């Protein structure tokens, strides 16, 4: 045992927003997570989890999906069971992307967006996307496995101007790219 730190085990990622005003097209935000292999943690993801999917081993799953932000509380919720993730994966990046149908929309055009990451009752991070208002997608968390196999959380919001398919390709790139 190298220390008392138990690392991050199971994280809930949640996003919420208010519905579009009457007469406007619906706003659809989607949670996305990608697992990267230890052999190439900044290369292509081993897999991507998004709406209508889950990880092959069930360790990352979308529990709630909203197409329009209607309802109370958190509109989309994803669970990341990092402690169960196969050792071949050393990095997981999670984000939020705005569907671009039928019109282009950035976070500035989303009513009251918010994201929250927590482990149990402990809130790891919360944000309102205020630093990335011109973006159409944003990474919201990075989890990295250390040499002892424990997961650490690296907070930070990074915006991108891309569609959902493009976001899945660039979300794990090194921060200097």
XYZ file of C-alpha atoms in Angstrom:
177
model
C 0.000 0.000 0.000
C 1.527 3.311 -1.066
C -0.659 5.634 1.003
C -4.050 6.345 2.438
C -5.517 7.738 -0.787
C -8.103 5.327 -2.129
C -8.522 7.183 -5.417
C -11.729 7.828 -7.292
C -13.990 4.775 -7.618
C -17.477 5.525 -8.927
C -18.453 8.906 -10.374
C -21.807 10.320 -11.387
C -21.666 12.867 -14.206
C -24.835 14.909 -14.678
C -25.912 17.768 -16.958
C -29.051 19.882 -16.933
C -30.525 22.722 -18.937
C -33.845 24.447 -19.420
C -36.041 23.692 -22.452
C -35.973 26.032 -25.429
C -38.569 28.816 -25.474
C -41.869 28.093 -27.218
C -41.516 28.160 -30.991
C -37.755 27.431 -30.879
C -36.178 24.101 -31.836
C -35.432 21.851 -28.831
C -31.990 21.955 -27.231
C -30.308 18.560 -26.837
C -27.129 18.195 -24.779
C -25.436 14.814 -24.630
C -22.946 13.329 -22.190
C -19.971 11.579 -23.781
C -17.145 9.576 -22.192
C -14.152 7.933 -23.831
C -11.726 5.381 -22.393
C -8.117 5.491 -23.610
C -5.693 2.556 -23.500
C -2.571 2.677 -21.325
C -0.493 1.985 -24.438
C -1.661 5.269 -26.048
C -3.581 7.445 -23.530
C -3.750 10.438 -25.918
C -4.426 8.501 -29.110
C -7.644 6.972 -30.340
C -10.081 5.929 -27.626
C -10.641 2.247 -26.959
C -14.341 3.070 -26.983
C -16.745 6.004 -26.699
C -19.958 5.987 -24.655
C -22.757 8.362 -25.658
C -26.517 8.383 -26.102
C -27.895 4.945 -26.848
C -24.680 3.137 -25.831
C -22.613 1.914 -22.892
C -19.126 0.520 -22.415
C -18.589 -3.090 -23.504
C -18.082 -4.185 -19.875
C -20.845 -2.004 -18.407
C -18.493 0.184 -16.346
C -19.622 3.395 -18.088
C -23.315 3.791 -18.763
C -25.836 6.491 -19.532
C -28.611 6.214 -16.963
C -30.818 9.058 -18.139
C -31.071 10.729 -21.555
C -33.036 13.842 -22.447
C -33.736 15.191 -25.914
C -35.007 18.597 -24.798
C -34.166 19.455 -21.165
C -37.736 18.956 -19.958
C -38.215 17.600 -16.491
C -36.922 18.365 -13.050
C -33.374 18.069 -11.782
C -30.561 16.621 -13.840
C -31.599 15.834 -17.409
C -28.813 13.410 -18.314
C -26.851 11.240 -15.909
C -23.881 8.964 -16.629
C -22.164 6.594 -14.213
C -18.437 5.864 -14.504
C -17.349 2.876 -12.419
C -13.631 3.520 -12.702
C -12.668 0.974 -10.039
C -14.092 -1.776 -12.282
C -12.497 -0.548 -15.512
C -10.025 -2.999 -17.049
C -6.342 -2.229 -16.315
C -5.653 -1.815 -20.021
C -7.369 1.599 -19.783
C -5.387 4.394 -18.146
C -7.421 7.495 -18.962
C -11.089 8.463 -19.230
C -12.261 11.821 -20.588
C -15.855 12.986 -20.162
C -17.680 15.837 -21.830
C -20.886 17.443 -23.018
C -21.797 18.063 -26.648
C -24.730 20.002 -28.108
C -26.613 18.312 -30.924
C -26.531 20.632 -33.939
C -29.896 19.733 -35.460
C -31.869 21.536 -36.703
C -29.744 24.667 -36.093
C -26.218 25.429 -34.871
C -26.141 26.219 -31.161
C -23.376 27.093 -28.670
C -23.514 27.062 -24.874
C -24.448 30.771 -25.052
C -27.724 29.674 -26.687
C -28.540 27.040 -24.043
C -30.770 28.185 -21.197
C -29.234 27.627 -17.746
C -26.809 24.800 -18.534
C -24.975 23.167 -15.643
C -22.760 20.147 -15.102
C -21.936 18.314 -11.885
C -19.507 15.515 -11.076
C -19.721 13.731 -7.777
C -18.508 10.628 -6.035
C -21.179 9.513 -3.599
C -22.320 12.682 -1.852
C -19.038 14.500 -2.482
C -19.250 17.058 -5.285
C -15.985 16.953 -7.248
C -16.877 19.810 -9.612
C -19.751 21.990 -10.803
C -19.801 24.433 -13.693
C -22.201 26.518 -15.801
C -20.126 26.515 -19.040
C -19.592 30.280 -18.604
C -15.950 30.040 -19.735
C -16.861 28.247 -22.979
C -20.011 30.075 -24.113
C -18.901 30.108 -27.770
C -18.277 26.354 -27.835
C -20.555 23.600 -29.120
C -18.900 20.944 -26.944
C -16.730 20.819 -23.827
C -14.688 18.309 -21.915
C -15.596 18.511 -18.226
C -13.403 15.897 -16.550
C -10.336 13.770 -17.004
C -9.588 10.703 -14.903
C -6.104 9.193 -14.963
C -4.940 5.891 -13.470
C -1.629 6.066 -11.584
C 1.066 3.385 -11.263
C -0.720 1.906 -8.220
C -3.951 1.523 -10.201
C -5.765 4.357 -8.406
C -7.769 6.931 -10.354
C -7.254 10.670 -9.918
C -9.573 13.430 -11.076
C -8.325 16.363 -13.134
C -10.987 19.079 -13.250
C -11.321 21.651 -15.981
C -13.648 22.760 -18.731
C -12.236 22.947 -22.282
C -14.436 24.151 -25.122
C -14.510 22.920 -28.724
C -16.268 24.092 -31.861
C -17.283 20.802 -33.414
C -20.226 18.495 -34.016
C -20.850 15.338 -31.961
C -18.861 13.056 -34.298
C -15.936 15.480 -34.371
C -16.009 15.875 -30.607
C -15.589 12.132 -30.098
C -12.410 12.332 -32.217
C -10.788 15.359 -30.503
C -11.948 15.237 -26.877
C -8.951 13.189 -25.698
C -6.227 15.126 -27.491
C -3.403 16.543 -25.368
C -4.185 20.002 -23.981
C -1.586 21.674 -26.209
C -3.175 20.352 -29.436
